[in-house]
Each structure stands twice: as structure tokens, then as C-alpha cells.
Coordinates of N, CA and C in Angstrom, one line a residue:
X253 N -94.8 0.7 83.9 CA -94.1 -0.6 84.0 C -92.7 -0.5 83.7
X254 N -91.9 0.0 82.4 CA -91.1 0.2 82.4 C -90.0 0.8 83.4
X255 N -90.4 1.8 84.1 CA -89.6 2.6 85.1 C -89.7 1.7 86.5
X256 N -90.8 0.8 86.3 CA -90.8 0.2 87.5 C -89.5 -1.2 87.3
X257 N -89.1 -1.0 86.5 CA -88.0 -2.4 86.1 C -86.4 -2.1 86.6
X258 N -86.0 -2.7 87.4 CA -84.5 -2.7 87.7 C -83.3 -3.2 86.6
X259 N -82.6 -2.7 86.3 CA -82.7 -1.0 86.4 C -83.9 -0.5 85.5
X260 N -83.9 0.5 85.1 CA -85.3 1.1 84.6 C -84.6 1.6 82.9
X261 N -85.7 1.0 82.2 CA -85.4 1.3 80.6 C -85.2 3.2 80.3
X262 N -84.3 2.8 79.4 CA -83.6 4.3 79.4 C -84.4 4.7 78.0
X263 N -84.4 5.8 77.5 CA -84.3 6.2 75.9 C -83.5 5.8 75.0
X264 N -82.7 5.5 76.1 CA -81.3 4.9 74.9 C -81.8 3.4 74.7
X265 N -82.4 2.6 75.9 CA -82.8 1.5 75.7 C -83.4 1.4 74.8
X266 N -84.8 2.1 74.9 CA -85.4 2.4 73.2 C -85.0 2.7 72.2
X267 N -84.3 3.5 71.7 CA -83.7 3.8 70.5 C -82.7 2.3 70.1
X268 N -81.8 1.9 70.9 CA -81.0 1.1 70.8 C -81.9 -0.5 70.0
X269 N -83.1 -0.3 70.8 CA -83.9 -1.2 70.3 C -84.4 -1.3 69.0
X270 N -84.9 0.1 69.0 CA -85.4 0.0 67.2 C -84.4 0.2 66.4
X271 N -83.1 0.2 66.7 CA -82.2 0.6 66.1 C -81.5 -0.8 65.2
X272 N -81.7 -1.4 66.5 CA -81.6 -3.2 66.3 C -82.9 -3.6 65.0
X273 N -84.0 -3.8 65.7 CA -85.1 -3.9 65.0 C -85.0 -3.2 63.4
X274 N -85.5 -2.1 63.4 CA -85.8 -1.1 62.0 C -84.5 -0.4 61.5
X275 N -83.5 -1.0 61.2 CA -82.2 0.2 61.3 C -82.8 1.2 60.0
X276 N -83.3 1.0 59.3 CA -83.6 1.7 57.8 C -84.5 2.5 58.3
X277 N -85.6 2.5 59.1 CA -86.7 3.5 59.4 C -86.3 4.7 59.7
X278 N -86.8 5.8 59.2 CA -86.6 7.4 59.5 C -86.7 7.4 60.6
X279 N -85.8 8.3 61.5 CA -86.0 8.8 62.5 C -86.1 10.3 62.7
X280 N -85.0 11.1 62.1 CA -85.0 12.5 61.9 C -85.3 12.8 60.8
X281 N -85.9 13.9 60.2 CA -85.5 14.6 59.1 C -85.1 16.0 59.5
X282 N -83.9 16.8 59.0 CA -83.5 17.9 59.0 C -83.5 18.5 58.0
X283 N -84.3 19.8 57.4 CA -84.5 20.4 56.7 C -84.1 19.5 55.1
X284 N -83.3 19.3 54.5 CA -83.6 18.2 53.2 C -82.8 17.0 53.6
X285 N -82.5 16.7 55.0 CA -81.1 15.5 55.0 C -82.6 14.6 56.1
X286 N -82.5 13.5 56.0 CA -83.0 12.4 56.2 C -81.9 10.9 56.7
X287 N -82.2 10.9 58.0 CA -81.3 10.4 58.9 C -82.3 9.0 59.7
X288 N -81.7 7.8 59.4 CA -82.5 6.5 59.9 C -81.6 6.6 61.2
X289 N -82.3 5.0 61.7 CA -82.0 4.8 63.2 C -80.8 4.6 63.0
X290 N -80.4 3.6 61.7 CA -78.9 3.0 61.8 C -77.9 4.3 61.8
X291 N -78.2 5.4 60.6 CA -77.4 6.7 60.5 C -77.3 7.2 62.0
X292 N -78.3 7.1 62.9 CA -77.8 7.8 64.2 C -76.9 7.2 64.9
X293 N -77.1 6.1 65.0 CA -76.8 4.9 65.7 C -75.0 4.7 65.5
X294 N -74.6 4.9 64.0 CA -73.4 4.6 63.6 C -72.7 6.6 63.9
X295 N -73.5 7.5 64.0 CA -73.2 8.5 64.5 C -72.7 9.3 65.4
X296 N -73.4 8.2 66.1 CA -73.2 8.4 68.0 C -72.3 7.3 68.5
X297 N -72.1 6.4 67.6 CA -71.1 5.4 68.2 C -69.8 5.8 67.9
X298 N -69.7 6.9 66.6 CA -68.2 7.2 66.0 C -67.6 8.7 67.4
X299 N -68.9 9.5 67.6 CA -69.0 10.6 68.4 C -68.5 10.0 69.8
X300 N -69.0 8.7 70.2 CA -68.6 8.5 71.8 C -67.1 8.0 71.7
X301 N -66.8 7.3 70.0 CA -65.0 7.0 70.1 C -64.3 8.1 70.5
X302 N -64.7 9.6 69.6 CA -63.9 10.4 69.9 C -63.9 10.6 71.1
X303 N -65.2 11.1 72.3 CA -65.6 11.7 73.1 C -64.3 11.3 73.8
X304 N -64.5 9.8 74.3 CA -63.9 8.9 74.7 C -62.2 8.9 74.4
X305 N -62.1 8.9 73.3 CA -60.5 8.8 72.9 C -60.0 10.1 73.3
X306 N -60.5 10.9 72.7 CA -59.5 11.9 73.1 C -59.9 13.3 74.2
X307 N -61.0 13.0 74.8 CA -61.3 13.6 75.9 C -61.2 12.8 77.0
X308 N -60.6 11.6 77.3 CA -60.7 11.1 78.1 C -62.5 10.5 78.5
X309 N -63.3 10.7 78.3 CA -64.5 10.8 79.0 C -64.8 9.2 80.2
X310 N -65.5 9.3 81.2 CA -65.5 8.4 81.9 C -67.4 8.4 82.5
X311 N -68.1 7.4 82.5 CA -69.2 7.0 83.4 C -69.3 7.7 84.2
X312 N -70.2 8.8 84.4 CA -70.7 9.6 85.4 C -69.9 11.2 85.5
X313 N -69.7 11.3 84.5 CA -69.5 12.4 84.1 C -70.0 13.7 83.5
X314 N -70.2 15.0 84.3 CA -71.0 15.8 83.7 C -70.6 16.5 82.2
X315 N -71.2 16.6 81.4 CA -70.8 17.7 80.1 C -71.7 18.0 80.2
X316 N -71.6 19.9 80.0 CA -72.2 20.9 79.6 C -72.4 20.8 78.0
X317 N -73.5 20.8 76.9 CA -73.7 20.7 75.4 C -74.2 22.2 75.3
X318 N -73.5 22.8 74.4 CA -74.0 23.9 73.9 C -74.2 24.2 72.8
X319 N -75.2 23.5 71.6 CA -75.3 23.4 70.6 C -76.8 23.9 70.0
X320 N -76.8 24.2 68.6 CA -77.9 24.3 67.8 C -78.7 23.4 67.7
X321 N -80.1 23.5 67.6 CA -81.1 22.5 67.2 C -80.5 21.9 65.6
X322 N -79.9 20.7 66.3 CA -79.5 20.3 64.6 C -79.2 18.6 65.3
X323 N -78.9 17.4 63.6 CA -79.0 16.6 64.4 C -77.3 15.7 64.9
X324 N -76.8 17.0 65.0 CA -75.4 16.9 65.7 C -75.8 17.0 67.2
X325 N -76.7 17.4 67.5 CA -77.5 17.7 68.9 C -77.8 16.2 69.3
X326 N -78.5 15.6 68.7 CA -79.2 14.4 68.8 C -77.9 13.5 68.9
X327 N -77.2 13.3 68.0 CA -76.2 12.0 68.7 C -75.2 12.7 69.1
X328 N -74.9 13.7 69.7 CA -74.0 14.2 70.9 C -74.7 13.4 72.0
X329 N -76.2 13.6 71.8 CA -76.6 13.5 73.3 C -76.7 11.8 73.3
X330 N -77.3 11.1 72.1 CA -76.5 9.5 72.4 C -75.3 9.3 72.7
X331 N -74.6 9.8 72.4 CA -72.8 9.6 72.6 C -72.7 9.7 73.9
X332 N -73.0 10.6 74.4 CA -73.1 10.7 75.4 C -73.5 9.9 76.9
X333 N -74.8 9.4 76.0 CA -75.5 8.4 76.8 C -74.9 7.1 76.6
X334 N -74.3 6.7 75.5 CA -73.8 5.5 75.6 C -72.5 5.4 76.2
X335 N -71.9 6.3 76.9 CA -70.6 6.6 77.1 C -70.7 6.6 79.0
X336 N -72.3 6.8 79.5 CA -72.8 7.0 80.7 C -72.8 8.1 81.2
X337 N -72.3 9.2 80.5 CA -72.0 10.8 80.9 C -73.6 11.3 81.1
X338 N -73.8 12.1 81.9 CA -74.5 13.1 82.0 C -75.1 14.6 80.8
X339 N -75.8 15.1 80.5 CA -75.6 15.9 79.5 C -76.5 16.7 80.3
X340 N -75.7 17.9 80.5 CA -76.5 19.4 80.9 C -76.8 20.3 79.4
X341 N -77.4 20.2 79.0 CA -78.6 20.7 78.1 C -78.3 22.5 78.4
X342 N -77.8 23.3 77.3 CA -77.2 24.8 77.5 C -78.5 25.1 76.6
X343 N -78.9 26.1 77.0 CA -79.6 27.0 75.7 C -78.5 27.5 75.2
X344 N -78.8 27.7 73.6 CA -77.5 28.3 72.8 C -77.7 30.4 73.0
X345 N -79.2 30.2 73.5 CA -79.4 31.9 73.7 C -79.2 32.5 74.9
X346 N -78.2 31.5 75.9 CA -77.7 32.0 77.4 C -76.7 33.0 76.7
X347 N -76.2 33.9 77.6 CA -75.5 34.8 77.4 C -75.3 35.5 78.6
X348 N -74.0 36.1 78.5 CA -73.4 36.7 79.9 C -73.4 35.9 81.3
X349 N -74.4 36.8 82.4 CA -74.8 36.1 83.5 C -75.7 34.7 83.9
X350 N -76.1 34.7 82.0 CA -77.1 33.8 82.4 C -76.5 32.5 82.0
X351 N -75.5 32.5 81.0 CA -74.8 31.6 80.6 C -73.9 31.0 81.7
X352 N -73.5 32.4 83.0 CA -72.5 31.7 83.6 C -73.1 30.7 84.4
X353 N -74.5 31.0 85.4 CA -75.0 30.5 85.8 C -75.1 28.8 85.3
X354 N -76.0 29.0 84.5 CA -76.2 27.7 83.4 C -75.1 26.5 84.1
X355 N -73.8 27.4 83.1 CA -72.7 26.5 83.6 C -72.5 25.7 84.7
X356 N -72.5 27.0 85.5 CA -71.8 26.9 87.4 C -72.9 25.8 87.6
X357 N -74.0 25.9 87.4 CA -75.4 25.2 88.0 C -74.7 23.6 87.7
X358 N -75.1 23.4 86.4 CA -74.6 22.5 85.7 C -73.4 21.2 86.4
X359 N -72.7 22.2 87.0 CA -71.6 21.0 87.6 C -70.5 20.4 86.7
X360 N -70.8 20.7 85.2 CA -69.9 20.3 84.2 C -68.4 20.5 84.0
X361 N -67.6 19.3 83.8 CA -66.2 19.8 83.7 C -65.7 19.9 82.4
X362 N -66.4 19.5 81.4 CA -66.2 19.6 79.7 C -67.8 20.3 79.1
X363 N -67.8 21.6 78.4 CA -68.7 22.1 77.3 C -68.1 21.8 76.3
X364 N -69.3 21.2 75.3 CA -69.0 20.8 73.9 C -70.0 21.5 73.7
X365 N -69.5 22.8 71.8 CA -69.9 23.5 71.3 C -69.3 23.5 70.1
X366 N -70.1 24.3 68.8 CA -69.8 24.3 67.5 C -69.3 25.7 67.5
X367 N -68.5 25.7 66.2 CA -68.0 27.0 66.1 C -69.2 28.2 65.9
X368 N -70.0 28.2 65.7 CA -71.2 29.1 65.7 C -71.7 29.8 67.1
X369 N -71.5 28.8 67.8 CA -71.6 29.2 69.3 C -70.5 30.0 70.4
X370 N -69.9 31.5 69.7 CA -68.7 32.0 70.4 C -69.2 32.8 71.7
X371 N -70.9 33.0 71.6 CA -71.1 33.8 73.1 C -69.7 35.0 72.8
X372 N -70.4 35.8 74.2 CA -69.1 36.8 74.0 C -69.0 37.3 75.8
X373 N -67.8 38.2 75.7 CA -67.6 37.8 77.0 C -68.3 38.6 78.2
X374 N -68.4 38.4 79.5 CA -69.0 39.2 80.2 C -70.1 39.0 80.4

């Protein structure tokens, strides 16, 4: 029923919702850090200022994410989505040909990555 709704409810719709609703409720836990809906929420809204301010970013825009399972992952990819960008999803364990691919596929004109993620070249 949901997807049958014009436009069709997003994840962000949901999150956005309980975020409204339960802001205190757990959402993540990362190994000892404990992150509610509001902590993401105020996360992802500081992440799409930058995205936004100083990447320029615009609605319908692809970004390639090349990041660790961490919950910098998680509101990259809200930021993202509240920003209306696209997020092509990198495995952090592409490498060489497979990484380039990834990319090229991807269509992306901005990769966002952490310093941990140097790949190497070739």
C-alpha cells in the first residue's frame, strides 16, 4: 500500500517519522556508542549543510559513497537523501579494476570517502 501512494513513501519518510514521533528511541548501536533517531537526524541534517554548502550538491545527483560499515555510513546516506542525491553504494573492498568499474557504472560525479579508504592505484 505504501508504494502504491503518489509519490511513494520513502525510508526517509519513515525514519523522518519516527524521528518526529520517538526522537529518544535507539536506533543504532555501534560497538559501545549508542545513537537515537534525534542523534541521526541532527547528523544528517549538519552532513547535508556541508554536502550542500560546500560541495555545491543539487537534487538528482549521483554520489559515489565509499565508506566503512560505521554510523558515518548511515547519515551520509540520510544526508544524502534529504538533499535528493542519489547514493551509489561502493564496497570499501573494490580495488583496482573492480573499483574502477564500480565507479564508471555508478555514473557518479562526487566520491565521498574517509581517510582509511586510500585504495591504491591500478
Amino acid at each position: 500500500r505504501r508504494l502504491a501512494r503518489s509519490p511513494p513513501e520513502t525510508l526517509l519518510d519513515r525514519f523522518l517519522l519516527h524521528a518526529r514521533r520517538r526522537p529518544r528511541q535507539p536506533l543504532l548501536r555501534f560497538q559501545d556508542e549508542l545513537y537515537t533517531y534525534e542523534d541521526m537526524d541532527l547528523r544528517s541534517n549538519q552532513a547535508a549543510w556541508v554536502l550542500q554548502r560546500h560541495l555545491c550538491l543539487v537534487p538528482g545527483v549521483t554520489v559515489a559513497v565509499f565508506l566503512p560499515n560505521s554510523p558515518t555510513y548511515v547519515w551520509t546516506w540520510l544526508a544524502l537523501a534529504k538533499l535528493g542525491c542519489a547514493m551509489a553504494c561502493v564496497n570499501t573492498n573494490a580495488r583496482g579494476q573492480a573499483l574502477r568499474h564500480a565507479l564508471e557504472t555508478a555514473g557518479a560525479t562526487l566520491l565521498l570517502t574517509s581517510h582509511g579508504e586510500k585504495g591504491r592505484r591500478g
